[in-house]
Tab-separated table of C-alpha atoms in Angstrom:
chain	number	residue	atom	x	y	z
T	216	GLN	CA	-21.206	-17.759	20.505
T	217	VAL	CA	-20.291	-14.082	20.563
T	218	GLN	CA	-16.568	-13.420	20.419
T	219	LEU	CA	-14.756	-10.092	20.530
T	220	VAL	CA	-10.990	-10.227	20.172
T	221	GLU	CA	-8.951	-7.067	20.541
T	222	SER	CA	-5.453	-6.583	19.160
T	223	GLY	CA	-2.973	-3.845	18.392
T	224	GLY	CA	-2.023	-2.768	21.902
T	225	GLY	CA	1.571	-2.198	22.930
T	226	LEU	CA	4.161	0.261	24.175
T	227	VAL	CA	4.242	3.699	22.566
T	228	ARG	CA	5.994	6.936	23.432
T	229	PRO	CA	4.052	10.050	24.458
T	230	GLY	CA	2.845	11.842	21.353
T	231	GLY	CA	2.800	8.624	19.368
T	232	SER	CA	-0.006	6.787	17.618
T	233	LEU	CA	-1.555	3.350	17.764
T	234	ARG	CA	-4.413	1.558	16.036
T	235	LEU	CA	-6.499	-0.962	17.952
T	236	SER	CA	-8.658	-3.581	16.268
T	237	CYS	CA	-11.509	-5.729	17.495
T	238	ALA	CA	-12.552	-8.785	15.497
T	239	ALA	CA	-16.167	-9.748	16.096
T	240	SER	CA	-17.968	-13.021	15.429
T	241	GLY	CA	-21.048	-14.937	16.493
T	242	PHE	CA	-23.613	-12.202	15.868
T	243	SER	CA	-24.851	-9.893	13.121
T	244	PHE	CA	-22.147	-7.258	13.507
T	245	SER	CA	-23.773	-4.684	11.241
T	246	ASP	CA	-26.906	-4.563	13.430
T	247	TYR	CA	-25.297	-3.232	16.603
T	248	TYR	CA	-23.604	-0.203	18.078
T	249	MET	CA	-20.055	-0.927	19.177
T	250	MET	CA	-18.022	0.749	21.881
T	251	TRP	CA	-14.539	1.083	23.351
T	252	ILE	CA	-14.039	1.213	27.109
T	253	ARG	CA	-10.712	1.458	28.917
T	254	GLN	CA	-9.345	0.730	32.369
T	255	ALA	CA	-6.187	2.338	33.676
T	256	PRO	CA	-4.027	0.181	35.981
T	257	GLY	CA	-5.734	-0.211	39.345
T	258	ARG	CA	-8.570	2.086	38.310
T	259	GLY	CA	-12.203	1.785	37.296
T	260	LEU	CA	-13.845	1.583	33.899
T	261	GLU	CA	-13.947	4.605	31.603
T	262	TRP	CA	-16.173	4.872	28.531
T	263	VAL	CA	-14.159	6.010	25.503
T	264	SER	CA	-16.305	6.012	22.368
T	265	TYR	CA	-19.166	4.476	20.427
T	266	ILE	CA	-20.099	4.082	16.784
T	267	SER	CA	-23.514	3.348	15.323
T	268	ASP	CA	-24.309	0.254	13.286
T	269	GLY	CA	-23.936	2.025	9.966
T	270	SER	CA	-21.101	4.352	11.096
T	271	ASP	CA	-23.438	7.368	10.838
T	272	TYR	CA	-22.957	8.400	14.460
T	273	THR	CA	-19.904	8.493	16.652
T	274	ASN	CA	-19.390	9.877	20.123
T	275	TYR	CA	-16.299	10.391	22.262
T	276	ALA	CA	-15.378	11.032	25.863
T	277	ASP	CA	-14.056	14.559	26.362
T	278	SER	CA	-10.710	13.072	27.438
T	279	VAL	CA	-10.073	11.602	23.959
T	280	LYS	CA	-12.094	13.841	21.625
T	281	GLY	CA	-9.979	15.176	18.785
T	282	ARG	CA	-7.237	12.582	19.374
T	283	PHE	CA	-9.055	9.247	18.942
T	284	THR	CA	-11.168	8.089	15.990
T	285	ILE	CA	-13.523	5.126	16.101
T	286	SER	CA	-14.440	3.302	12.905
T	287	ARG	CA	-15.786	-0.037	11.749
T	288	ASP	CA	-15.800	-2.271	8.710
T	289	ASN	CA	-19.031	-4.252	8.639
T	290	ALA	CA	-17.822	-6.419	5.756
T	291	LYS	CA	-14.860	-7.503	7.882
T	292	THR	CA	-16.916	-7.491	11.132
T	293	SER	CA	-14.234	-5.404	12.737
T	294	LEU	CA	-14.069	-2.363	14.976
T	295	TYR	CA	-11.125	0.020	15.176
T	296	LEU	CA	-9.766	2.765	17.393
T	297	GLU	CA	-7.177	5.087	15.900
T	298	MET	CA	-5.297	6.831	18.706
T	299	HIS	CA	-3.051	9.856	18.140
T	300	SER	CA	-1.167	12.307	20.367
T	301	LEU	CA	-1.089	9.659	23.045
T	302	ARG	CA	-0.499	10.732	26.627
T	303	VAL	CA	0.780	8.874	29.665
T	304	GLU	CA	-2.753	9.011	31.072
T	305	ASP	CA	-4.026	6.992	28.084
T	306	THR	CA	-2.227	3.964	29.526
T	307	ALA	CA	-4.936	1.358	30.069
T	308	VAL	CA	-6.426	-1.919	28.974
T	309	TYR	CA	-8.797	-1.171	26.113
T	310	PHE	CA	-11.935	-3.291	25.805
T	311	CYS	CA	-14.287	-3.427	22.859
T	312	ALA	CA	-17.898	-4.183	23.625
T	313	ARG	CA	-21.081	-4.894	21.718
T	314	ALA	CA	-23.905	-2.590	22.686
T	315	GLY	CA	-27.526	-2.556	21.625
T	316	ARG	CA	-29.277	-1.191	18.593
T	317	TYR	CA	-29.455	2.397	19.861
T	318	PRO	CA	-27.122	4.915	21.505
T	319	ALA	CA	-26.955	4.870	25.299
T	320	SER	CA	-27.487	1.129	25.306
T	321	ALA	CA	-26.065	-1.597	27.517
T	322	LEU	CA	-22.744	-3.290	26.894
T	323	ILE	CA	-23.843	-6.868	26.616
T	324	TYR	CA	-20.666	-8.570	25.412
T	325	TRP	CA	-17.058	-7.652	26.141
T	326	GLY	CA	-13.712	-8.633	24.700
T	327	GLN	CA	-10.758	-9.594	26.860
T	328	GLY	CA	-8.954	-6.322	26.237
T	329	THR	CA	-5.644	-5.205	24.780
T	330	PRO	CA	-3.116	-3.279	26.900
T	331	VAL	CA	-1.749	0.077	25.828
T	332	THR	CA	1.231	1.590	27.633
T	333	VAL	CA	2.284	5.155	26.904
T	334	SER	CA	5.703	5.776	28.354
T	335	SER	CA	9.039	7.318	27.427
M	286	ASN	CA	-23.056	16.707	33.845
M	287	PHE	CA	-23.566	13.927	36.357
M	288	ILE	CA	-21.678	11.276	38.286
M	289	LEU	CA	-22.544	7.836	39.607
M	290	THR	CA	-21.420	7.229	43.180
M	291	GLN	CA	-20.864	3.746	44.562
M	292	PRO	CA	-19.487	2.622	47.928
M	293	HIS	CA	-15.810	1.699	47.627
M	294	SER	CA	-16.339	-1.653	49.282
M	295	VAL	CA	-18.937	-3.901	50.860
M	296	SER	CA	-18.645	-7.214	52.636
M	297	GLU	CA	-21.088	-9.903	53.625
M	298	SER	CA	-21.040	-13.525	54.711
M	299	LEU	CA	-21.318	-16.568	52.519
M	300	GLY	CA	-24.947	-17.406	51.744
M	301	LYS	CA	-26.250	-14.008	52.795
M	302	THR	CA	-27.657	-11.140	50.726
M	303	VAL	CA	-25.849	-7.921	49.864
M	304	THR	CA	-26.986	-4.746	48.137
M	305	ILE	CA	-24.728	-2.317	46.284
M	306	SER	CA	-25.978	1.191	45.659
M	307	CYS	CA	-25.322	3.584	42.785
M	308	THR	CA	-26.456	7.156	43.304
M	309	ARG	CA	-26.849	9.502	40.360
M	310	SER	CA	-26.202	13.183	40.917
M	311	GLY	CA	-27.116	15.861	38.419
M	312	ASP	CA	-30.295	14.489	36.949
M	313	SER	CA	-32.853	11.729	37.359
M	314	ILE	CA	-31.779	8.108	37.731
M	315	ALA	CA	-34.670	7.241	35.448
M	316	SER	CA	-33.495	9.493	32.618
M	317	LYS	CA	-31.226	6.803	31.128
M	318	TYR	CA	-31.064	3.056	31.666
M	319	VAL	CA	-28.684	1.716	34.324
M	320	GLN	CA	-26.544	-1.369	33.803
M	321	TRP	CA	-24.464	-3.441	36.233
M	322	TYR	CA	-21.240	-5.273	35.401
M	323	ARG	CA	-19.057	-7.643	37.385
M	324	GLN	CA	-15.296	-7.802	36.969
M	325	ARG	CA	-13.318	-10.567	38.603
M	326	PRO	CA	-9.583	-9.922	39.172
M	327	GLY	CA	-7.619	-10.158	35.944
M	328	SER	CA	-10.705	-10.637	33.791
M	329	ALA	CA	-12.893	-8.571	31.525
M	330	PRO	CA	-16.208	-7.237	32.824
M	331	THR	CA	-19.359	-9.261	32.283
M	332	THR	CA	-22.900	-7.966	32.179
M	333	LEU	CA	-25.201	-8.803	35.071
M	334	ILE	CA	-28.075	-6.385	34.541
M	335	TYR	CA	-29.161	-4.128	31.683
M	336	GLU	CA	-31.980	-1.595	31.291
M	337	HIS	CA	-32.383	-1.150	35.068
M	338	ASP	CA	-33.510	-4.678	35.940
M	339	GLU	CA	-33.145	-7.091	33.012
M	340	ARG	CA	-30.827	-10.098	33.220
M	341	PRO	CA	-28.986	-11.378	30.140
M	342	SER	CA	-29.498	-15.065	29.464
M	343	GLY	CA	-27.226	-17.149	31.653
M	344	VAL	CA	-27.170	-14.751	34.600
M	345	PRO	CA	-28.740	-16.487	37.606
M	346	ASP	CA	-31.733	-14.963	39.353
M	347	ARG	CA	-29.587	-14.488	42.465
M	348	PHE	CA	-28.774	-11.176	40.796
M	349	SER	CA	-31.474	-8.535	40.732
M	350	ALA	CA	-31.589	-4.777	40.436
M	351	SER	CA	-33.924	-1.839	40.713
M	352	ILE	CA	-34.033	1.920	40.697
M	353	ASP	CA	-35.492	4.236	43.338
M	354	THR	CA	-36.428	7.669	42.077
M	355	SER	CA	-36.932	9.010	45.615
M	356	SER	CA	-33.260	8.470	46.443
M	357	ASN	CA	-32.188	8.874	42.810
M	358	SER	CA	-30.278	5.654	42.990
M	359	ALA	CA	-29.999	2.196	41.533
M	360	SER	CA	-29.297	-0.952	43.524
M	361	LEU	CA	-27.840	-4.341	42.714
M	362	THR	CA	-28.829	-7.152	45.069
M	363	ILE	CA	-26.983	-10.462	45.205
M	364	SER	CA	-28.579	-13.216	47.240
M	365	GLY	CA	-27.104	-16.535	48.340
M	366	LEU	CA	-23.576	-15.137	48.217
M	367	GLU	CA	-20.907	-17.466	46.841
M	368	THR	CA	-17.149	-17.137	47.068
M	369	GLU	CA	-17.095	-16.654	43.284
M	370	ASP	CA	-19.068	-13.439	43.763
M	371	GLU	CA	-15.955	-11.728	45.129
M	372	ALA	CA	-15.279	-9.124	42.471
M	373	ASP	CA	-15.616	-5.485	41.526
M	374	TYR	CA	-19.085	-4.306	40.549
M	375	TYR	CA	-19.750	-1.285	38.358
M	376	CYS	CA	-22.914	0.592	37.568
M	377	HIS	CA	-23.151	2.312	34.199
M	378	SER	CA	-25.396	4.802	32.491
M	379	TYR	CA	-25.296	7.752	30.090
M	380	ASP	CA	-25.657	11.498	30.247
M	381	ASN	CA	-27.942	13.580	28.025
M	382	MET	CA	-25.183	13.755	25.379
M	383	ASN	CA	-25.088	9.930	25.377
M	384	HIS	CA	-21.630	9.916	26.915
M	385	GLY	CA	-21.149	6.754	28.933
M	386	ILE	CA	-20.498	7.110	32.644
M	387	PHE	CA	-19.378	4.398	35.050
M	388	GLY	CA	-19.566	4.425	38.791
M	389	GLY	CA	-16.243	4.157	40.574
M	390	GLY	CA	-16.787	0.484	41.324
M	391	THR	CA	-17.499	-1.464	44.508
M	392	ARG	CA	-15.238	-4.248	45.758
M	393	LEU	CA	-17.332	-7.077	47.209
M	394	THR	CA	-15.725	-9.297	49.814
M	395	VAL	CA	-17.464	-12.531	50.747
M	396	LEU	CA	-16.621	-13.446	54.338
């Protein structure tokens, strides 16, 4: 069955960096768009970024553009989120999700999330 | 740009039917597909509906959805309410730049 397992979250100081990973299995990873979504404590869901199946297209929320970079390694069936210049407001649980085969597609499968805390 | 507006909370009795709305402001509800996700406390979201009204395999037909272009809104209907349906429900779509947008979420209480 489809499995998405995030890792790499933790405590980081404002201005710091962190790299999240998402290990995927149970489907043909290279055929699908992948996305990151986050949820601040006690808040709703916020879309962060997506990447196309072949890494040709990426897209970012305005709140993270220029600071976060999404990437993937289809050979390793893994998704990544490189986060720089982190702010307190980036504190959230970060979920990876498998989308469809086109941009603006549904998030069909979700990981369990990895928590990121930005605090001094 | 646009936003998706959901009621903060709804409540209904066990076994009854409840509908959660999601109103799109800024452009047409039909311009991009709408999805619905359920999130139980302490858990990751799961997908209930995709592409306006399609159910992923394994989602029971108690869950249905539709869009109404006259009110520019989408609706999720849950029939035969069960205690396990108590959760937060989110609608989701995209803008014309393909940026994802979520509604603020609706807390469902089953009485």
